[in-house]
Coordinates of C-alpha atoms in Angstrom, one line a residue:
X1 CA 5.0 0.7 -8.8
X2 CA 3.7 -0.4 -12.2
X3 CA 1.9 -4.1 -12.0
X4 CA 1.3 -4.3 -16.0
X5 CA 4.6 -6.6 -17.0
X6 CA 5.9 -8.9 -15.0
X7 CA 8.5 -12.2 -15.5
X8 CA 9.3 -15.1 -13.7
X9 CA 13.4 -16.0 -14.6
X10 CA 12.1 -19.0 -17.0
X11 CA 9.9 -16.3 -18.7
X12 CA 12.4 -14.0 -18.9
X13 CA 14.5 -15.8 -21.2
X14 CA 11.9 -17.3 -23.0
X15 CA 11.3 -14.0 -23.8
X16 CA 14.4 -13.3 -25.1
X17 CA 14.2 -15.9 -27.7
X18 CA 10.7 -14.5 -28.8
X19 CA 12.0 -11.3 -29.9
X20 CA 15.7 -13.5 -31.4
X21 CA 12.3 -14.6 -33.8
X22 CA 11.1 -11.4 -34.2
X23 CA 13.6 -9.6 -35.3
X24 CA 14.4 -12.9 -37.7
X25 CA 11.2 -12.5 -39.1
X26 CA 10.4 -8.7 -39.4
X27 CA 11.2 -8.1 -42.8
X28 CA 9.1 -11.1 -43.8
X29 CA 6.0 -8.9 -42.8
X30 CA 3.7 -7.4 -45.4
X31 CA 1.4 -4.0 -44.9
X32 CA -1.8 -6.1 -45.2
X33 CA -4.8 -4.8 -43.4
X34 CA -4.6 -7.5 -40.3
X35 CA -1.2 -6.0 -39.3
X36 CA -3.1 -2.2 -39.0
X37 CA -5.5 -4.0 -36.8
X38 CA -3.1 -6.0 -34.9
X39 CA -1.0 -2.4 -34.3
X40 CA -4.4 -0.7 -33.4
X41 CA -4.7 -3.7 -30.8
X42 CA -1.5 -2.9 -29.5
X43 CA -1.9 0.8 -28.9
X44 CA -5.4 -0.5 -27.3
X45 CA -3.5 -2.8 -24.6
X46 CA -0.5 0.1 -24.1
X47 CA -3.9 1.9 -23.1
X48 CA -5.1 -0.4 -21.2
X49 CA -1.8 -0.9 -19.0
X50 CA -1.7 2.6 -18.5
X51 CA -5.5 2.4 -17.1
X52 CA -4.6 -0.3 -15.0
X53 CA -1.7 1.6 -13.4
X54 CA -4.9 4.3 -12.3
X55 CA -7.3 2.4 -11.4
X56 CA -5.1 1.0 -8.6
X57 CA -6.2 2.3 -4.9
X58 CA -3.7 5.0 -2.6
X59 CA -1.1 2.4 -2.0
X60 CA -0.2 3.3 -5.7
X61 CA -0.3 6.7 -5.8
X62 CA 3.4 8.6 -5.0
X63 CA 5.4 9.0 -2.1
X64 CA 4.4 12.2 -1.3
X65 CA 0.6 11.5 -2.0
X66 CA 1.1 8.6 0.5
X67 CA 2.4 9.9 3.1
X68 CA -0.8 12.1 3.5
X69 CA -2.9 9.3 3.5
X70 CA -0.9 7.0 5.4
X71 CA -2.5 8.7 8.3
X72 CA -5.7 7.6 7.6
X73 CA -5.5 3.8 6.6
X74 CA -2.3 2.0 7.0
X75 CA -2.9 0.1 10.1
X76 CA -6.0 -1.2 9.0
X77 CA -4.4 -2.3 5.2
X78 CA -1.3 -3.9 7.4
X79 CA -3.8 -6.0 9.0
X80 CA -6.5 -7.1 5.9
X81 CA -5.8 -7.6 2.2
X82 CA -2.4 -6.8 1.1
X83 CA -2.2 -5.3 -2.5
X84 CA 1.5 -6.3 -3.3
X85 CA 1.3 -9.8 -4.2
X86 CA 4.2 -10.0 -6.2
X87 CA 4.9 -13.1 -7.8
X88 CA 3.1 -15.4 -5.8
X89 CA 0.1 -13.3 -7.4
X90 CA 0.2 -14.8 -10.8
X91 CA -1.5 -18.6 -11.1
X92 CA 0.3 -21.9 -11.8
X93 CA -2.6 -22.6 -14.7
X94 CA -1.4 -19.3 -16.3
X95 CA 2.4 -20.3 -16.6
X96 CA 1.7 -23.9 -17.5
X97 CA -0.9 -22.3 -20.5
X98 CA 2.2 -20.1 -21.1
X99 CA 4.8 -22.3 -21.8
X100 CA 2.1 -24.6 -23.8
X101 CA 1.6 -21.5 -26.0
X102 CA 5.1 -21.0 -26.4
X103 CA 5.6 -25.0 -27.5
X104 CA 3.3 -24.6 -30.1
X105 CA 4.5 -21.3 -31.3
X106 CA 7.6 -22.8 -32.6
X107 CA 5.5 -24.9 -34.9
X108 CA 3.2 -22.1 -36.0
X109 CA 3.4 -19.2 -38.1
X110 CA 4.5 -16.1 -36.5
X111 CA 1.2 -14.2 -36.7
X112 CA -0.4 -16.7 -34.8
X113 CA 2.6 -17.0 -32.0
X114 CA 1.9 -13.2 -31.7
X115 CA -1.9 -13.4 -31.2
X116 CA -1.5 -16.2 -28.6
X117 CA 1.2 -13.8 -26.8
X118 CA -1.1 -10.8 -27.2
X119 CA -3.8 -13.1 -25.6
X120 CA -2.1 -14.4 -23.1
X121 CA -0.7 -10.8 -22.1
X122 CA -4.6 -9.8 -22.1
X123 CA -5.5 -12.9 -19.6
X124 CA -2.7 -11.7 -17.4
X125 CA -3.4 -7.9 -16.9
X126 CA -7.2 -8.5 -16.4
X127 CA -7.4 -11.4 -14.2
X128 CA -6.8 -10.2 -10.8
X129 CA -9.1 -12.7 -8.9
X130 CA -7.7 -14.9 -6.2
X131 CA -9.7 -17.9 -7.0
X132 CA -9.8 -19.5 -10.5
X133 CA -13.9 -19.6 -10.2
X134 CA -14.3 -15.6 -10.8
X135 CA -11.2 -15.1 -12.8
X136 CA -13.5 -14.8 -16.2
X137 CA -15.8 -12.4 -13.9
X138 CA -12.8 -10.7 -12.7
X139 CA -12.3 -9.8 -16.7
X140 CA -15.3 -8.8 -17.3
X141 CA -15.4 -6.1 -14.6
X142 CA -11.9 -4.8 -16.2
X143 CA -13.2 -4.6 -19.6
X144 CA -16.7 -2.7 -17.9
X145 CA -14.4 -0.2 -15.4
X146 CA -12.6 1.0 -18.7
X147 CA -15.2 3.6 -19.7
X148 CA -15.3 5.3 -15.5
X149 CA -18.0 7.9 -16.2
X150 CA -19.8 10.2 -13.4
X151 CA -23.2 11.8 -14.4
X152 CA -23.5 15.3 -13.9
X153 CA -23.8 16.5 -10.5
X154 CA -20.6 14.4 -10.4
X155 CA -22.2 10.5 -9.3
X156 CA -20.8 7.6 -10.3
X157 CA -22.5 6.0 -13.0
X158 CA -22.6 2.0 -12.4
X159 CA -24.9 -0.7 -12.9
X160 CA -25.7 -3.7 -11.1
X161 CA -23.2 -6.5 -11.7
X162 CA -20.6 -3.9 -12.0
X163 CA -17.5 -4.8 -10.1
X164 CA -15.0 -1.6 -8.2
X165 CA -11.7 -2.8 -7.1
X166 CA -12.2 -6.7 -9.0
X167 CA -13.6 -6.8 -5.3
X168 CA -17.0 -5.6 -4.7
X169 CA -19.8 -6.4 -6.7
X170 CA -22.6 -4.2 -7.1
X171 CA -26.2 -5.6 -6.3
X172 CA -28.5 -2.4 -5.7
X173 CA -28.4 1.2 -4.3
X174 CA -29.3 1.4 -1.2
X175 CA -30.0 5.4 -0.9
X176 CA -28.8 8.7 -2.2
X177 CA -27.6 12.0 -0.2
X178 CA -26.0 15.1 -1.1
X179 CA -22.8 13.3 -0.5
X180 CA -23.4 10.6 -3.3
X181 CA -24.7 7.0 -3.0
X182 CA -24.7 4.4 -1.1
X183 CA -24.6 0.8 -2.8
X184 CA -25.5 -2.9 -1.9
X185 CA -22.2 -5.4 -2.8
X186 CA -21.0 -8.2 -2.4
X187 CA -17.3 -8.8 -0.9
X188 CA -15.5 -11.4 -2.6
X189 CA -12.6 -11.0 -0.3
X190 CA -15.0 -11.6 2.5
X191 CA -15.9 -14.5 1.3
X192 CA -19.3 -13.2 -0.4
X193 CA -20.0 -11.4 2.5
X194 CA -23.0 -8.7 1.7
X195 CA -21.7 -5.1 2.5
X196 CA -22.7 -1.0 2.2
X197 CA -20.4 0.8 0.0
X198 CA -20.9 4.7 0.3
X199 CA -19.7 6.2 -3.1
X200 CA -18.9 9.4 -2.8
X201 CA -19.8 12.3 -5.6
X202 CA -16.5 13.6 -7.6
X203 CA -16.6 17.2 -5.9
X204 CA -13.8 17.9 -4.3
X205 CA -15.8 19.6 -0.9
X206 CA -17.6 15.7 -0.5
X207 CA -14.2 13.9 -1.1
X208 CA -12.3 16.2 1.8
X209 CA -15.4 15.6 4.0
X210 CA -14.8 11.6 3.0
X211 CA -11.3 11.6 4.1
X212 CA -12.4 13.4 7.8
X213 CA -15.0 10.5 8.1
X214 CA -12.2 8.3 7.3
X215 CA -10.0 9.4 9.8
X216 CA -12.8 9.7 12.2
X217 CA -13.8 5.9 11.6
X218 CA -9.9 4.6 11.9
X219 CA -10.3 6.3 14.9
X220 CA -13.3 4.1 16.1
X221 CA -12.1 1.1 14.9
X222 CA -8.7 1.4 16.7
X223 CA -10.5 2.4 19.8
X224 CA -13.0 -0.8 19.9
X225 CA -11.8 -2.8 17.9
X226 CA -14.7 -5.3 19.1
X227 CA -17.3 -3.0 17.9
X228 CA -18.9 -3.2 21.6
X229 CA -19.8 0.4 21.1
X230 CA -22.6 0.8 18.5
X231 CA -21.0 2.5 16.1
X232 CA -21.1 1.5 12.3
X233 CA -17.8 -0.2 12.0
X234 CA -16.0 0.4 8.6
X235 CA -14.4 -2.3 6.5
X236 CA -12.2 -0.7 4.0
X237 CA -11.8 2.3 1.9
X238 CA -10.3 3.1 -1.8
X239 CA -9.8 5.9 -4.1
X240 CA -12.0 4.9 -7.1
X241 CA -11.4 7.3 -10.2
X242 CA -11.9 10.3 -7.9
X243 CA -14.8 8.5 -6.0
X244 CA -13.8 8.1 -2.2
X245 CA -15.3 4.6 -1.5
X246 CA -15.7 3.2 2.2
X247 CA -16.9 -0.4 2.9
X248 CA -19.3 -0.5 5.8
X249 CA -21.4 -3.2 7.6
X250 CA -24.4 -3.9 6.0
X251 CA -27.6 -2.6 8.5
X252 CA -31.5 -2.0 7.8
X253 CA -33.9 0.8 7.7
X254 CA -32.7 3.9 9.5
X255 CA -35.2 4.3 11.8
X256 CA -36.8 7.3 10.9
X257 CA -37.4 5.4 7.5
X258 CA -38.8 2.5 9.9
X259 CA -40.9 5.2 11.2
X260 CA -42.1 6.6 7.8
X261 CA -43.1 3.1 6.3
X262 CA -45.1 2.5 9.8
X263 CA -47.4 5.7 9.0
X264 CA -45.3 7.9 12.0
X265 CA -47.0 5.2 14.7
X266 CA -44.7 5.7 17.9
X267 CA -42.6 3.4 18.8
X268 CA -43.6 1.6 21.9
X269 CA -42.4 2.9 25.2
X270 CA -40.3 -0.2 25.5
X271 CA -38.6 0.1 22.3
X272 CA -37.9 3.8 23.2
X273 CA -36.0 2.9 26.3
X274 CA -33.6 0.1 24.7
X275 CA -33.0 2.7 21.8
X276 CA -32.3 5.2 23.2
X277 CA -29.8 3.7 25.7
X278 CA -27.8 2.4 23.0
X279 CA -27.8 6.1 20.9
X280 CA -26.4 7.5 24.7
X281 CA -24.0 4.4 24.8
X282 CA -22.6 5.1 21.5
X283 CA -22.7 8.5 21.6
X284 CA -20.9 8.5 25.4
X285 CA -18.2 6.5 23.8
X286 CA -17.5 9.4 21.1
X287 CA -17.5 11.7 23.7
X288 CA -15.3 9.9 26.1
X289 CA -12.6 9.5 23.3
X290 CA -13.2 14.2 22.6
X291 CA -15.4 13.2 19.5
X292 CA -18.8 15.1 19.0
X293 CA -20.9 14.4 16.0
X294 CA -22.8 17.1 15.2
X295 CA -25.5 15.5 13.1
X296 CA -27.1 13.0 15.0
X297 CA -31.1 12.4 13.5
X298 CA -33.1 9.0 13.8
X299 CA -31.9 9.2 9.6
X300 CA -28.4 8.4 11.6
X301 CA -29.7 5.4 13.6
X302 CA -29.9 2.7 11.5
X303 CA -31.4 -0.5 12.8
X304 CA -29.2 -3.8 12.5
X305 CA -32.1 -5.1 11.1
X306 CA -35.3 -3.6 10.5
X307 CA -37.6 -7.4 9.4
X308 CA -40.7 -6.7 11.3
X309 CA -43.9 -7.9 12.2
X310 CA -47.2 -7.5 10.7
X311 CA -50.3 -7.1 12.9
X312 CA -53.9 -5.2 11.9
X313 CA -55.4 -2.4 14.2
X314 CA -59.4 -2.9 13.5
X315 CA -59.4 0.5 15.1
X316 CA -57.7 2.5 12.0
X317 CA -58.4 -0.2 9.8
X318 CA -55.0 -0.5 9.2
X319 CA -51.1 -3.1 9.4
X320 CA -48.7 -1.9 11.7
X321 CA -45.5 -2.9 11.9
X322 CA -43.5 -3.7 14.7
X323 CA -40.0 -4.2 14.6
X324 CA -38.5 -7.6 15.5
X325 CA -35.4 -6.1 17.4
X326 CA -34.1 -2.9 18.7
X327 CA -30.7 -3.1 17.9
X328 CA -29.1 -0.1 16.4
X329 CA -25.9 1.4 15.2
X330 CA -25.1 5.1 14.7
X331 CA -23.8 5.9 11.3
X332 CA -22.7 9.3 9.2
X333 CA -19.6 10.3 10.9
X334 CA -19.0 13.3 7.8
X335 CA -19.3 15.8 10.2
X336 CA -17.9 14.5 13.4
X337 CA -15.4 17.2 15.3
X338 CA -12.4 16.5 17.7
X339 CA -11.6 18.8 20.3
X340 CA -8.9 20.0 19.6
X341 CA -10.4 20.9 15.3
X342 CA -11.8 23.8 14.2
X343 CA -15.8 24.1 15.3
X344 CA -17.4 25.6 12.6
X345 CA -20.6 28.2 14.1
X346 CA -23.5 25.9 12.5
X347 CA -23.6 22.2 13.3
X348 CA -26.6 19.8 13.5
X349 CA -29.6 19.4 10.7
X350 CA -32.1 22.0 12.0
X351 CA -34.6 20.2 13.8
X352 CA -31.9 18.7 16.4
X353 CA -30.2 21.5 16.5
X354 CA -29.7 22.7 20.1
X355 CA -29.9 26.7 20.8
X356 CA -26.9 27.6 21.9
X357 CA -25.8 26.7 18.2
X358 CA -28.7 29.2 17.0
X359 CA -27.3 31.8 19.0
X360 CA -23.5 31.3 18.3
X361 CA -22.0 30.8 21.5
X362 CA -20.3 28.0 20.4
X363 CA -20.9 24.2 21.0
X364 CA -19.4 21.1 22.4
X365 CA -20.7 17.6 23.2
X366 CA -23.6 19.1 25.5
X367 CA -25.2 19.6 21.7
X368 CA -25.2 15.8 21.0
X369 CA -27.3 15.5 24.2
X370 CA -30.1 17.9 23.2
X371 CA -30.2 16.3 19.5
X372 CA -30.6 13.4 21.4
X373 CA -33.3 14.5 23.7
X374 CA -35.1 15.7 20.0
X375 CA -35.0 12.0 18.8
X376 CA -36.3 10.0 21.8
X377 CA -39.3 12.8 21.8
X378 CA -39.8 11.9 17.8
X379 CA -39.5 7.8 19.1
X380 CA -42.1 8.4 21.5
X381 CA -44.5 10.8 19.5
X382 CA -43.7 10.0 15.8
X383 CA -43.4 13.5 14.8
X384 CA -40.5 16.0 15.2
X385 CA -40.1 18.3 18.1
X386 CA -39.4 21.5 16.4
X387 CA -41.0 21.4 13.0
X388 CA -39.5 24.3 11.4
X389 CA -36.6 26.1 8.9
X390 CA -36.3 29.4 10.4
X391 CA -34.4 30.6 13.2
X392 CA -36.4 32.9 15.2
X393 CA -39.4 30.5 14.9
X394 CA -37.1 28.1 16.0
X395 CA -36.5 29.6 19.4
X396 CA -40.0 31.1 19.5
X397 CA -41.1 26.9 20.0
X398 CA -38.6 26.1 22.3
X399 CA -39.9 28.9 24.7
X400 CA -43.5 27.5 23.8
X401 CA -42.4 24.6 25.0
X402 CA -39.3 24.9 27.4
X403 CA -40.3 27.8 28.7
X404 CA -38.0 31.7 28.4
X405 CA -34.4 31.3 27.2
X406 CA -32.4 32.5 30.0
X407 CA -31.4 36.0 30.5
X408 CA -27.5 35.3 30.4
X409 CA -27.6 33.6 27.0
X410 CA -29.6 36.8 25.7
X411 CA -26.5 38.8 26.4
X412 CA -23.8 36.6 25.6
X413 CA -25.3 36.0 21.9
X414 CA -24.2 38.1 19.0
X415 CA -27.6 37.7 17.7
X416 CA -29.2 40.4 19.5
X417 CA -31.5 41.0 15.8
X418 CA -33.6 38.0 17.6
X419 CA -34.6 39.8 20.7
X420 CA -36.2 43.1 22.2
X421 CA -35.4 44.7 25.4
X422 CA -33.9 41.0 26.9
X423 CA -36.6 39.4 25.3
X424 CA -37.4 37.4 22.3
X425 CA -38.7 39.8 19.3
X426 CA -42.1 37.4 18.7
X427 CA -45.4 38.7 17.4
X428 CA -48.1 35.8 18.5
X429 CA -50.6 37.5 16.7
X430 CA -48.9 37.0 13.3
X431 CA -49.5 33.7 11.1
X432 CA -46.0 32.4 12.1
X433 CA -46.8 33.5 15.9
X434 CA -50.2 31.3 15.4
X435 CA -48.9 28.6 14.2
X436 CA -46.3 28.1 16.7
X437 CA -49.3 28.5 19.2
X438 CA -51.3 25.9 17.6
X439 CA -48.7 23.5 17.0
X440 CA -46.8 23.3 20.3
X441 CA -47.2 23.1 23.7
X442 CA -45.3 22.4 27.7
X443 CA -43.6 19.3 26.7
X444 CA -45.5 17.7 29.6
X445 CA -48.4 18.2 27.6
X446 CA -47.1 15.6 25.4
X447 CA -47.3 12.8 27.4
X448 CA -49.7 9.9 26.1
X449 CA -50.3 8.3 29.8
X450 CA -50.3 9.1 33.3
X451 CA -48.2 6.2 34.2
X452 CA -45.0 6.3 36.0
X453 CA -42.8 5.2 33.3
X454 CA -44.2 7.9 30.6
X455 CA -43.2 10.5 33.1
X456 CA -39.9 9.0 33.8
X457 CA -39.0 9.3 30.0
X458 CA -40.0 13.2 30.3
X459 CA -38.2 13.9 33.0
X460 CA -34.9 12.3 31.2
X461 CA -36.4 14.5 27.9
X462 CA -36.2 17.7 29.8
X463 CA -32.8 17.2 31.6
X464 CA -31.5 16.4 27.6
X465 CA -33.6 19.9 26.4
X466 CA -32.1 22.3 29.0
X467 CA -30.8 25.6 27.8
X468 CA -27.8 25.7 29.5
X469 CA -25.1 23.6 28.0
X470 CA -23.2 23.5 31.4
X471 CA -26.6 22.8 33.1
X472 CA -27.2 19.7 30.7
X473 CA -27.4 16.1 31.5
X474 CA -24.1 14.3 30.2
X475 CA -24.5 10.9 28.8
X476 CA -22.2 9.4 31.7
X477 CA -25.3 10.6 34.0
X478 CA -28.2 9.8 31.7
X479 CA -27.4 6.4 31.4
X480 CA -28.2 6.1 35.3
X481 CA -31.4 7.5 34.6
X482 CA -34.4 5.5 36.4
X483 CA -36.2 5.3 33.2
X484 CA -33.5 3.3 32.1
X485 CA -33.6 0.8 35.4
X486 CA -36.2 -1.6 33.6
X487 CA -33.8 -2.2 30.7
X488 CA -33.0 -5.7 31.7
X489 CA -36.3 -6.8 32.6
X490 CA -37.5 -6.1 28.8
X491 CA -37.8 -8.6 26.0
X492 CA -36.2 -6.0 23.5
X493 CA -32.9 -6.1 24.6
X494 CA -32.9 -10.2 25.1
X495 CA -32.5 -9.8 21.3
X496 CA -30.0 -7.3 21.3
X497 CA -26.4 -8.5 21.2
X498 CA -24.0 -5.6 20.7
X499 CA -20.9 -7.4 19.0
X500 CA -23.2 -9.1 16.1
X501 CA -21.8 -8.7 13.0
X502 CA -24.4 -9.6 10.5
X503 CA -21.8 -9.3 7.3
X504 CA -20.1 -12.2 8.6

């Protein structure tokens, strides 16, 4: 429904009286050159309203259009910001300015009563603040949003202060992906609350993978709605000029970035354990509700906050940083799968990716467990498990290091071009077969102490690498792990509270 024009009954028949004076005065008028610009301002406004009309989010778009998305949002729009104000929308300061106008009209010549009209019908369209403080900032962001451009490979191009929605304000980018970008703003219907707006590129493959993330996210959100579960909890979502938009939490470093900036020093063992219970909470609750989600990397585990603290090893002559809390959330839901959905044959960024996805024997939750046995290896180490971007290498390391891939999954693959005679088609004496030699070894091998604990986090390492997705540990099971049983004896998790919500 159109929002461009609307009357309360004392405007609408002042109104009519306006145009009794028009039409009184219209053959008064002379072809002088501020009646060509006062028409060209006209066909600039008619413009303008019909911009308006498409700038507007789903709610706006037609029935039919609607009732595909309904699917995705409605219950969470019911319960937040509705969008059809009527009435009530428009200010008491702009009527009484109205009728003020319209006083002094009567007095004035007619050009000037139709500039104050044309003015006032310019206030009205762009200020859609709720509070009279931003109203002129509200405008400004309307008059910005009228030139929508997207750069090549199809990004939105914004600048800081820019405004989406006369809601968020843009402060900074936060990152960029294949998918588009992710943004810095403030909420000025969350009372400035700071939030993470991922803008997605205008390519039709990245907008249909936005609207499954969508969906997937209501999902969450209906399911803990307390946000107990350590998933990134989304706040909204809008259609912007053929830019999916969804409002997240605001977090910190991921932390593989944590990770990067700390020169790839390990985490502490500590650290490892409270992390990496909360990835196999979070990721139990996805399961649990037939969810897997295919992509899980420490780029996916973002901290709630990453501040940190600074301390010098004399030994390396260097600062190391240590992160103040181990709190995490797991993010990038693009590619997660229901049950019941199509499972397409490659899932998982390649160094997570577990092998009975190399071998296309098709994949369920177990391959969440051995990404997640990858990443509490790359915690513990600093470097990643299977450092490679070929296939056969790939499973050449994981026999390096796992030992033979059993016999049953050699015959049940369809990619028998990998193997010989039951075995794996490797030449060790090539330069790929020596540096597979040279780089890995028996995971026990990796251990960096003797002591109990270190071989505790192994033995929960291997149970997460095991070939076998039936044979696998389930996340139910490795949450009773005994590496785990310290947990609550730790100071790590004295700073961890789940249900934070830092945007607040």
């Amino acid at each position: 429904m159109p929002h461009s024009r609307r009357y309360r009954s004392s405007e609408r028949s002042s109104r009519g009286s306006y145009h009794e004076r028009y039409r009184s005065r219209k053959h008064k008028r002379r072809r002088t050159r501020s009646r060509s610009s006062s028409s060209e301002r006209d066909r600039r406004h008619r413009r303008e309203d019909s911009y308006h009309v498409r700038s507007r989010s789903y709610d706006d778009h037609s029935a039919d259009r609607r009732a595909y998305d309904r699917r995705y949002c409605d219950s969470y729009r019911r319960n937040d910001y509705s969008r059809e104000r009527g009435d009530a929308y428009y200010e008491p300061e702009y009527r009484h300015s109205y009728e003020y106008r319209r006083s002094r009209d009567r007095e004035g010549s007619y050009r000037s009563c139709k500039s104050s009209r044309r003015k006032h019908r310019r206030r009205r369209r762009r200020s859609r603040s709720f509070s009279r403080s931003s109203s002129q900032r509200s405008r400004q962001s309307s008059r910005r949003a009228k030139s929508v451009e997207d750069d090549d490979e199809g990004h939105l191009i914004y600048r800081v202060g820019d405004w989406l929605q006369e809601r968020y304000e843009i402060i900074s980018t936060l990152g960029e992906g294949t998918f588009g970008r992710v943004v810095q703003c403030m909420d000025h219907r969350r009372g400035g609350a700071r939030v993470a707006l991922k803008i997605i590129k205008n390519v039709e493959k990245y907008k249909e993978a936005a609207r499954l993330e969508i969906n997937v996210l209501e999902k969450i959100n209906e399911k803990d709605p307390e946000n107990t579960n350590l998933c990134v909890r989304m706040f909204d979502w809008f259609d912007y000029h053929g830019h999916m938009c969804i409002s997240f939490e605001l977090l910190g470093l991921s932390t593989f970035d944590f990770l990067k900036d700390n020169n790839y020093l390990p985490y502490p063992i500590h650290q490892v354990r409270h992390m990496a219970f909360q990835v196999c909470q979070a990721v139990k609750f996805l399961h649990d509700n037939k969810l897997t989600h295919t992509d899980l990397k420490p780029e996916n585990i973002l901290f709630v906050n990453s501040d940190y603290e600074l301390s010098y090893n004399l030994e390396k002559k260097r600062d190391e940083r240590s992160v103040k809390s181990t709190a995490i959330r797991v993010v990038d839901f693009g590619s997660a799968t229901f049950d019941h959905e199509h499972h397409s044959t490659i899932v998982s960024t390649r160094h997570y990716r577990a092998p009975e996805v190399i071998l296309e024997l098709g994949w369920s939750q177990p391959c969440d467990v051995w990404s997640i046995g990858c990443i509490i290896f790359e915690y513990y180490v600093g470097f990643t498990l299977f450092q490679t971007h070929d296939n056969r290498e790939h499973l050449a390391m994981m026999e390096r290091i796992l030992g033979p891939i059993p016999s049953r999954m050699v015959r049940k693959t369809r990619k028998q071009k990998y193997f010989y005679h039951g075995r794996l088609d490797w030449d060790e004496n090539t330069s790929a077969g020596r540096y597979v030699r040279e780089n890995c070894k028996p995971l026990r091998r990796y251990l960096t102490s003797e002591a109990e604990d270190h071989h505790r986090l192994f033995d929960l390492i291997e149970s997460m690498l095991e070939y076998e997705p039936s044979k696998r540990v389930t996340l139910a099971e490795a949450l009773k792990h005994p590496f785990f049983d310290m947990l609550g004896m730790e100071p790590s998790t004295k700073m961890w509270d789940s249900s934070r919500d830092i945007s607040r």
